[in-house]
Amino acid sequence: MQAIHLLTLDPVAECTADTNSYGFRRERSCADAIQQCFIALSRKNSAHWVLEGDIRACFDRIDHEWLISHVPMDKDMLKKWLKCGYMESSTFYNTDEGTPQGGIISPVLANLALDGMETLLAERFASTNKQSWYNKVHMVRYADDFVITGRSKELLEQ
């Protein structure tokens, strides 16, 4: 059932995805993310500072209510997947957050939850003179791992 819903959800996710998001997307790979990092960092006037991040337990901690409110699919079916729980060592565990463990739809749900980071950075760090290149802020994301470049340590600490 997840595969059927994924067939309709994946094109929507592709249309709304961050430009520099590479994890769990068709026709994109880790090599593409590396290439984009090279493009952002290889020029003489490129950013000198890099912030590297990994969202701890991303798939395990995604908010169910956010997914139900924002993912454009059958809400009842999504609720069932999110709340179905899991078994480990003959013990049942409820799921109050996160995406289905091992579900083929989970990577797309995670991408939908994380998409928008690039837009927020662009809005937050665009320079006042509308020359967005000035701050040299670029983001490259592969699943829940990301790299953000910037012209200064102080800018990245913001």
mmCIF file with all atom_site columns, C-alpha atoms in Angstrom:
data_model
loop_
_atom_site.group_PDB
_atom_site.id
_atom_site.type_symbol
_atom_site.label_atom_id
_atom_site.label_alt_id
_atom_site.label_comp_id
_atom_site.label_asym_id
_atom_site.label_entity_id
_atom_site.label_seq_id
_atom_site.pdbx_PDB_ins_code
_atom_site.Cartn_x
_atom_site.Cartn_y
_atom_site.Cartn_z
_atom_site.occupancy
_atom_site.B_iso_or_equiv
_atom_site.pdbx_formal_charge
_atom_site.auth_seq_id
_atom_site.auth_comp_id
_atom_site.auth_asym_id
_atom_site.auth_atom_id
_atom_site.pdbx_PDB_model_num
ATOM 1   C CA . MET A 1 1   ? 0.000  0.000  0.000   1.00 0.00 ? 1   MET A CA 1
ATOM 2   C CA . GLN A 1 2   ? 2.898  2.351  0.741   1.00 0.00 ? 2   GLN A CA 1
ATOM 3   C CA . ALA A 1 3   ? 4.268  1.715  -2.752  1.00 0.00 ? 3   ALA A CA 1
ATOM 4   C CA . ILE A 1 4   ? 0.967  2.768  -4.333  1.00 0.00 ? 4   ILE A CA 1
ATOM 5   C CA . HIS A 1 5   ? 0.837  5.992  -2.322  1.00 0.00 ? 5   HIS A CA 1
ATOM 6   C CA . LEU A 1 6   ? 4.520  6.614  -3.023  1.00 0.00 ? 6   LEU A CA 1
ATOM 7   C CA . LEU A 1 7   ? 3.803  6.588  -6.772  1.00 0.00 ? 7   LEU A CA 1
ATOM 8   C CA . THR A 1 8   ? 1.568  9.637  -6.348  1.00 0.00 ? 8   THR A CA 1
ATOM 9   C CA . LEU A 1 9   ? 3.469  11.364 -3.540  1.00 0.00 ? 9   LEU A CA 1
ATOM 10  C CA . ASP A 1 10  ? 6.944  11.202 -5.082  1.00 0.00 ? 10  ASP A CA 1
ATOM 11  C CA . PRO A 1 11  ? 6.207  13.587 -8.002  1.00 0.00 ? 11  PRO A CA 1
ATOM 12  C CA . VAL A 1 12  ? 4.725  16.112 -5.558  1.00 0.00 ? 12  VAL A CA 1
ATOM 13  C CA . ALA A 1 13  ? 7.804  15.838 -3.346  1.00 0.00 ? 13  ALA A CA 1
ATOM 14  C CA . GLU A 1 14  ? 10.051 16.338 -6.385  1.00 0.00 ? 14  GLU A CA 1
ATOM 15  C CA . CYS A 1 15  ? 8.238  19.529 -7.364  1.00 0.00 ? 15  CYS A CA 1
ATOM 16  C CA . THR A 1 16  ? 8.523  21.044 -3.893  1.00 0.00 ? 16  THR A CA 1
ATOM 17  C CA . ALA A 1 17  ? 12.002 19.788 -2.971  1.00 0.00 ? 17  ALA A CA 1
ATOM 18  C CA . ASP A 1 18  ? 14.939 22.015 -2.120  1.00 0.00 ? 18  ASP A CA 1
ATOM 19  C CA . THR A 1 19  ? 17.169 22.532 -5.150  1.00 0.00 ? 19  THR A CA 1
ATOM 20  C CA . ASN A 1 20  ? 20.219 21.148 -3.374  1.00 0.00 ? 20  ASN A CA 1
ATOM 21  C CA . SER A 1 21  ? 18.595 18.161 -1.662  1.00 0.00 ? 21  SER A CA 1
ATOM 22  C CA . TYR A 1 22  ? 20.112 14.915 -2.911  1.00 0.00 ? 22  TYR A CA 1
ATOM 23  C CA . GLY A 1 23  ? 19.246 12.069 -0.538  1.00 0.00 ? 23  GLY A CA 1
ATOM 24  C CA . PHE A 1 24  ? 16.562 9.533  -1.444  1.00 0.00 ? 24  PHE A CA 1
ATOM 25  C CA . ARG A 1 25  ? 15.610 11.242 -4.691  1.00 0.00 ? 25  ARG A CA 1
ATOM 26  C CA . ARG A 1 26  ? 15.386 9.755  -8.142  1.00 0.00 ? 26  ARG A CA 1
ATOM 27  C CA . GLU A 1 27  ? 18.148 10.737 -10.530 1.00 0.00 ? 27  GLU A CA 1
ATOM 28  C CA . ARG A 1 28  ? 20.211 12.176 -7.642  1.00 0.00 ? 28  ARG A CA 1
ATOM 29  C CA . SER A 1 29  ? 23.045 10.642 -5.707  1.00 0.00 ? 29  SER A CA 1
ATOM 30  C CA . CYS A 1 30  ? 25.693 11.201 -3.086  1.00 0.00 ? 30  CYS A CA 1
ATOM 31  C CA . ALA A 1 31  ? 28.098 12.024 -5.922  1.00 0.00 ? 31  ALA A CA 1
ATOM 32  C CA . ASP A 1 32  ? 25.769 14.855 -6.987  1.00 0.00 ? 32  ASP A CA 1
ATOM 33  C CA . ALA A 1 33  ? 25.836 16.273 -3.448  1.00 0.00 ? 33  ALA A CA 1
ATOM 34  C CA . ILE A 1 34  ? 29.638 16.095 -3.425  1.00 0.00 ? 34  ILE A CA 1
ATOM 35  C CA . GLN A 1 35  ? 29.759 17.845 -6.800  1.00 0.00 ? 35  GLN A CA 1
ATOM 36  C CA . GLN A 1 36  ? 27.515 20.644 -5.505  1.00 0.00 ? 36  GLN A CA 1
ATOM 37  C CA . CYS A 1 37  ? 29.789 21.073 -2.479  1.00 0.00 ? 37  CYS A CA 1
ATOM 38  C CA . PHE A 1 38  ? 32.747 21.331 -4.848  1.00 0.00 ? 38  PHE A CA 1
ATOM 39  C CA . ILE A 1 39  ? 30.943 23.982 -6.899  1.00 0.00 ? 39  ILE A CA 1
ATOM 40  C CA . ALA A 1 40  ? 30.110 26.002 -3.766  1.00 0.00 ? 40  ALA A CA 1
ATOM 41  C CA . LEU A 1 41  ? 33.635 25.783 -2.316  1.00 0.00 ? 41  LEU A CA 1
ATOM 42  C CA . SER A 1 42  ? 36.147 25.553 -5.170  1.00 0.00 ? 42  SER A CA 1
ATOM 43  C CA . ARG A 1 43  ? 36.291 29.121 -6.420  1.00 0.00 ? 43  ARG A CA 1
ATOM 44  C CA . LYS A 1 44  ? 38.828 31.659 -5.271  1.00 0.00 ? 44  LYS A CA 1
ATOM 45  C CA . ASN A 1 45  ? 36.039 33.841 -3.859  1.00 0.00 ? 45  ASN A CA 1
ATOM 46  C CA . SER A 1 46  ? 34.044 30.975 -2.287  1.00 0.00 ? 46  SER A CA 1
ATOM 47  C CA . ALA A 1 47  ? 32.996 30.894 1.335   1.00 0.00 ? 47  ALA A CA 1
ATOM 48  C CA . HIS A 1 48  ? 35.771 30.124 3.808   1.00 0.00 ? 48  HIS A CA 1
ATOM 49  C CA . TRP A 1 49  ? 33.512 28.724 6.507   1.00 0.00 ? 49  TRP A CA 1
ATOM 50  C CA . VAL A 1 50  ? 31.524 25.494 6.514   1.00 0.00 ? 50  VAL A CA 1
ATOM 51  C CA . LEU A 1 51  ? 28.929 24.270 8.991   1.00 0.00 ? 51  LEU A CA 1
ATOM 52  C CA . GLU A 1 52  ? 28.356 20.510 8.793   1.00 0.00 ? 52  GLU A CA 1
ATOM 53  C CA . GLY A 1 53  ? 25.334 18.982 10.445  1.00 0.00 ? 53  GLY A CA 1
ATOM 54  C CA . ASP A 1 54  ? 23.508 15.717 10.939  1.00 0.00 ? 54  ASP A CA 1
ATOM 55  C CA . ILE A 1 55  ? 19.993 15.848 12.361  1.00 0.00 ? 55  ILE A CA 1
ATOM 56  C CA . ARG A 1 56  ? 20.121 13.354 15.229  1.00 0.00 ? 56  ARG A CA 1
ATOM 57  C CA . ALA A 1 57  ? 17.505 10.581 14.962  1.00 0.00 ? 57  ALA A CA 1
ATOM 58  C CA . CYS A 1 58  ? 15.740 12.480 12.183  1.00 0.00 ? 58  CYS A CA 1
ATOM 59  C CA . PHE A 1 59  ? 13.604 9.588  10.919  1.00 0.00 ? 59  PHE A CA 1
ATOM 60  C CA . ASP A 1 60  ? 12.752 8.591  14.501  1.00 0.00 ? 60  ASP A CA 1
ATOM 61  C CA . ARG A 1 61  ? 11.716 12.066 15.675  1.00 0.00 ? 61  ARG A CA 1
ATOM 62  C CA . ILE A 1 62  ? 9.660  13.626 12.848  1.00 0.00 ? 62  ILE A CA 1
ATOM 63  C CA . ASP A 1 63  ? 6.469  15.085 14.301  1.00 0.00 ? 63  ASP A CA 1
ATOM 64  C CA . HIS A 1 64  ? 3.372  13.109 13.318  1.00 0.00 ? 64  HIS A CA 1
ATOM 65  C CA . GLU A 1 65  ? 1.036  16.098 13.529  1.00 0.00 ? 65  GLU A CA 1
ATOM 66  C CA . TRP A 1 66  ? 3.233  18.093 11.151  1.00 0.00 ? 66  TRP A CA 1
ATOM 67  C CA . LEU A 1 67  ? 3.264  15.232 8.646   1.00 0.00 ? 67  LEU A CA 1
ATOM 68  C CA . ILE A 1 68  ? -0.502 14.737 8.873   1.00 0.00 ? 68  ILE A CA 1
ATOM 69  C CA . SER A 1 69  ? -1.099 18.477 8.392   1.00 0.00 ? 69  SER A CA 1
ATOM 70  C CA . HIS A 1 70  ? 1.370  19.015 5.543   1.00 0.00 ? 70  HIS A CA 1
ATOM 71  C CA . VAL A 1 71  ? 1.788  15.829 3.497   1.00 0.00 ? 71  VAL A CA 1
ATOM 72  C CA . PRO A 1 72  ? -0.672 15.874 0.586   1.00 0.00 ? 72  PRO A CA 1
ATOM 73  C CA . MET A 1 73  ? -2.058 12.351 0.792   1.00 0.00 ? 73  MET A CA 1
ATOM 74  C CA . ASP A 1 74  ? -4.907 10.374 2.369   1.00 0.00 ? 74  ASP A CA 1
ATOM 75  C CA . LYS A 1 75  ? -4.727 11.500 6.024   1.00 0.00 ? 75  LYS A CA 1
ATOM 76  C CA . ASP A 1 76  ? -6.349 8.362  7.463   1.00 0.00 ? 76  ASP A CA 1
ATOM 77  C CA . MET A 1 77  ? -3.866 6.085  5.697   1.00 0.00 ? 77  MET A CA 1
ATOM 78  C CA . LEU A 1 78  ? -0.926 8.231  6.805   1.00 0.00 ? 78  LEU A CA 1
ATOM 79  C CA . LYS A 1 79  ? -2.149 8.183  10.429  1.00 0.00 ? 79  LYS A CA 1
ATOM 80  C CA . LYS A 1 80  ? -2.375 4.383  10.329  1.00 0.00 ? 80  LYS A CA 1
ATOM 81  C CA . TRP A 1 81  ? 1.206  4.065  9.087   1.00 0.00 ? 81  TRP A CA 1
ATOM 82  C CA . LEU A 1 82  ? 2.558  6.561  11.573  1.00 0.00 ? 82  LEU A CA 1
ATOM 83  C CA . LYS A 1 83  ? 0.734  5.131  14.593  1.00 0.00 ? 83  LYS A CA 1
ATOM 84  C CA . CYS A 1 84  ? 1.054  1.391  13.783  1.00 0.00 ? 84  CYS A CA 1
ATOM 85  C CA . GLY A 1 85  ? 3.974  0.758  16.159  1.00 0.00 ? 85  GLY A CA 1
ATOM 86  C CA . TYR A 1 86  ? 6.696  -1.850 15.767  1.00 0.00 ? 86  TYR A CA 1
ATOM 87  C CA . MET A 1 87  ? 7.951  -5.114 17.231  1.00 0.00 ? 87  MET A CA 1
ATOM 88  C CA . GLU A 1 88  ? 11.452 -5.709 18.559  1.00 0.00 ? 88  GLU A CA 1
ATOM 89  C CA . SER A 1 89  ? 12.511 -8.866 20.414  1.00 0.00 ? 89  SER A CA 1
ATOM 90  C CA . SER A 1 90  ? 8.866  -9.951 20.763  1.00 0.00 ? 90  SER A CA 1
ATOM 91  C CA . THR A 1 91  ? 7.939  -6.625 22.395  1.00 0.00 ? 91  THR A CA 1
ATOM 92  C CA . PHE A 1 92  ? 5.469  -4.165 20.853  1.00 0.00 ? 92  PHE A CA 1
ATOM 93  C CA . TYR A 1 93  ? 6.362  -0.453 20.935  1.00 0.00 ? 93  TYR A CA 1
ATOM 94  C CA . ASN A 1 94  ? 3.956  2.402  20.192  1.00 0.00 ? 94  ASN A CA 1
ATOM 95  C CA . THR A 1 95  ? 5.090  5.079  17.762  1.00 0.00 ? 95  THR A CA 1
ATOM 96  C CA . ASP A 1 96  ? 4.278  8.616  18.847  1.00 0.00 ? 96  ASP A CA 1
ATOM 97  C CA . GLU A 1 97  ? 6.785  10.249 16.516  1.00 0.00 ? 97  GLU A CA 1
ATOM 98  C CA . GLY A 1 98  ? 8.929  9.356  13.524  1.00 0.00 ? 98  GLY A CA 1
ATOM 99  C CA . THR A 1 99  ? 8.301  7.625  10.221  1.00 0.00 ? 99  THR A CA 1
ATOM 100 C CA . PRO A 1 100 ? 7.569  3.912  9.694   1.00 0.00 ? 100 PRO A CA 1
ATOM 101 C CA . GLN A 1 101 ? 10.689 1.829  10.350  1.00 0.00 ? 101 GLN A CA 1
ATOM 102 C CA . GLY A 1 102 ? 11.827 0.383  7.035   1.00 0.00 ? 102 GLY A CA 1
ATOM 103 C CA . GLY A 1 103 ? 8.804  1.761  5.193   1.00 0.00 ? 103 GLY A CA 1
ATOM 104 C CA . ILE A 1 104 ? 9.474  2.593  1.551   1.00 0.00 ? 104 ILE A CA 1
ATOM 105 C CA . ILE A 1 105 ? 7.576  5.847  1.968   1.00 0.00 ? 105 ILE A CA 1
ATOM 106 C CA . SER A 1 106 ? 9.672  6.989  4.970   1.00 0.00 ? 106 SER A CA 1
ATOM 107 C CA . PRO A 1 107 ? 12.470 8.678  2.963   1.00 0.00 ? 107 PRO A CA 1
ATOM 108 C CA . VAL A 1 108 ? 9.957  10.780 1.020   1.00 0.00 ? 108 VAL A CA 1
ATOM 109 C CA . LEU A 1 109 ? 8.164  11.737 4.237   1.00 0.00 ? 109 LEU A CA 1
ATOM 110 C CA . ALA A 1 110 ? 11.499 12.786 5.747   1.00 0.00 ? 110 ALA A CA 1
ATOM 111 C CA . ASN A 1 111 ? 12.393 14.839 2.672   1.00 0.00 ? 111 ASN A CA 1
ATOM 112 C CA . LEU A 1 112 ? 9.001  16.563 2.767   1.00 0.00 ? 112 LEU A CA 1
ATOM 113 C CA . ALA A 1 113 ? 9.612  17.426 6.422   1.00 0.00 ? 113 ALA A CA 1
ATOM 114 C CA . LEU A 1 114 ? 13.113 18.800 5.745   1.00 0.00 ? 114 LEU A CA 1
ATOM 115 C CA . ASP A 1 115 ? 12.421 20.627 2.482   1.00 0.00 ? 115 ASP A CA 1
ATOM 116 C CA . GLY A 1 116 ? 12.269 24.362 2.970   1.00 0.00 ? 116 GLY A CA 1
ATOM 117 C CA . MET A 1 117 ? 15.565 24.649 4.857   1.00 0.00 ? 117 MET A CA 1
ATOM 118 C CA . GLU A 1 118 ? 17.255 26.079 1.764   1.00 0.00 ? 118 GLU A CA 1
ATOM 119 C CA . THR A 1 119 ? 14.528 28.704 1.284   1.00 0.00 ? 119 THR A CA 1
ATOM 120 C CA . LEU A 1 120 ? 14.690 29.731 4.953   1.00 0.00 ? 120 LEU A CA 1
ATOM 121 C CA . LEU A 1 121 ? 18.452 30.192 4.705   1.00 0.00 ? 121 LEU A CA 1
ATOM 122 C CA . ALA A 1 122 ? 18.115 32.258 1.538   1.00 0.00 ? 122 ALA A CA 1
ATOM 123 C CA . GLU A 1 123 ? 15.501 34.495 3.166   1.00 0.00 ? 123 GLU A CA 1
ATOM 124 C CA . ARG A 1 124 ? 17.431 34.830 6.416   1.00 0.00 ? 124 ARG A CA 1
ATOM 125 C CA . PHE A 1 125 ? 20.869 35.497 4.980   1.00 0.00 ? 125 PHE A CA 1
ATOM 126 C CA . ALA A 1 126 ? 20.247 37.392 1.778   1.00 0.00 ? 126 ALA A CA 1
ATOM 127 C CA . SER A 1 127 ? 22.247 40.570 2.038   1.00 0.00 ? 127 SER A CA 1
ATOM 128 C CA . THR A 1 128 ? 20.460 43.884 2.354   1.00 0.00 ? 128 THR A CA 1
ATOM 129 C CA . ASN A 1 129 ? 21.666 45.021 -1.061  1.00 0.00 ? 129 ASN A CA 1
ATOM 130 C CA . LYS A 1 130 ? 19.971 41.991 -2.680  1.00 0.00 ? 130 LYS A CA 1
ATOM 131 C CA . GLN A 1 131 ? 23.306 40.516 -3.712  1.00 0.00 ? 131 GLN A CA 1
ATOM 132 C CA . SER A 1 132 ? 22.789 37.099 -2.127  1.00 0.00 ? 132 SER A CA 1
ATOM 133 C CA . TRP A 1 133 ? 26.254 36.036 -3.204  1.00 0.00 ? 133 TRP A CA 1
ATOM 134 C CA . TYR A 1 134 ? 27.724 38.451 -0.641  1.00 0.00 ? 134 TYR A CA 1
ATOM 135 C CA . ASN A 1 135 ? 27.019 36.224 2.369   1.00 0.00 ? 135 ASN A CA 1
ATOM 136 C CA . LYS A 1 136 ? 28.076 33.148 0.368   1.00 0.00 ? 136 LYS A CA 1
ATOM 137 C CA . VAL A 1 137 ? 25.410 31.043 2.070   1.00 0.00 ? 137 VAL A CA 1
ATOM 138 C CA . HIS A 1 138 ? 24.791 27.785 0.262   1.00 0.00 ? 138 HIS A CA 1
ATOM 139 C CA . MET A 1 139 ? 23.221 24.602 1.542   1.00 0.00 ? 139 MET A CA 1
ATOM 140 C CA . VAL A 1 140 ? 23.680 21.056 0.298   1.00 0.00 ? 140 VAL A CA 1
ATOM 141 C CA . ARG A 1 141 ? 21.609 18.326 1.941   1.00 0.00 ? 141 ARG A CA 1
ATOM 142 C CA . TYR A 1 142 ? 21.810 14.572 1.639   1.00 0.00 ? 142 TYR A CA 1
ATOM 143 C CA . ALA A 1 143 ? 18.941 13.048 3.639   1.00 0.00 ? 143 ALA A CA 1
ATOM 144 C CA . ASP A 1 144 ? 19.423 14.405 7.188   1.00 0.00 ? 144 ASP A CA 1
ATOM 145 C CA . ASP A 1 145 ? 23.063 15.405 6.675   1.00 0.00 ? 145 ASP A CA 1
ATOM 146 C CA . PHE A 1 146 ? 23.825 18.899 5.436   1.00 0.00 ? 146 PHE A CA 1
ATOM 147 C CA . VAL A 1 147 ? 26.570 21.406 4.716   1.00 0.00 ? 147 VAL A CA 1
ATOM 148 C CA . ILE A 1 148 ? 26.035 25.164 4.912   1.00 0.00 ? 148 ILE A CA 1
ATOM 149 C CA . THR A 1 149 ? 28.681 27.576 3.687   1.00 0.00 ? 149 THR A CA 1
ATOM 150 C CA . GLY A 1 150 ? 29.102 31.166 4.776   1.00 0.00 ? 150 GLY A CA 1
ATOM 151 C CA . ARG A 1 151 ? 31.482 34.107 4.575   1.00 0.00 ? 151 ARG A CA 1
ATOM 152 C CA . SER A 1 152 ? 32.180 34.133 8.315   1.00 0.00 ? 152 SER A CA 1
ATOM 153 C CA . LYS A 1 153 ? 32.004 32.058 11.467  1.00 0.00 ? 153 LYS A CA 1
ATOM 154 C CA . GLU A 1 154 ? 29.666 34.629 13.011  1.00 0.00 ? 154 GLU A CA 1
ATOM 155 C CA . LEU A 1 155 ? 27.248 34.344 10.089  1.00 0.00 ? 155 LEU A CA 1
ATOM 156 C CA . LEU A 1 156 ? 27.085 30.565 10.458  1.00 0.00 ? 156 LEU A CA 1
ATOM 157 C CA . GLU A 1 157 ? 26.640 30.804 14.221  1.00 0.00 ? 157 GLU A CA 1
ATOM 158 C CA . GLN A 1 158 ? 23.466 32.802 13.625  1.00 0.00 ? 158 GLN A CA 1
#
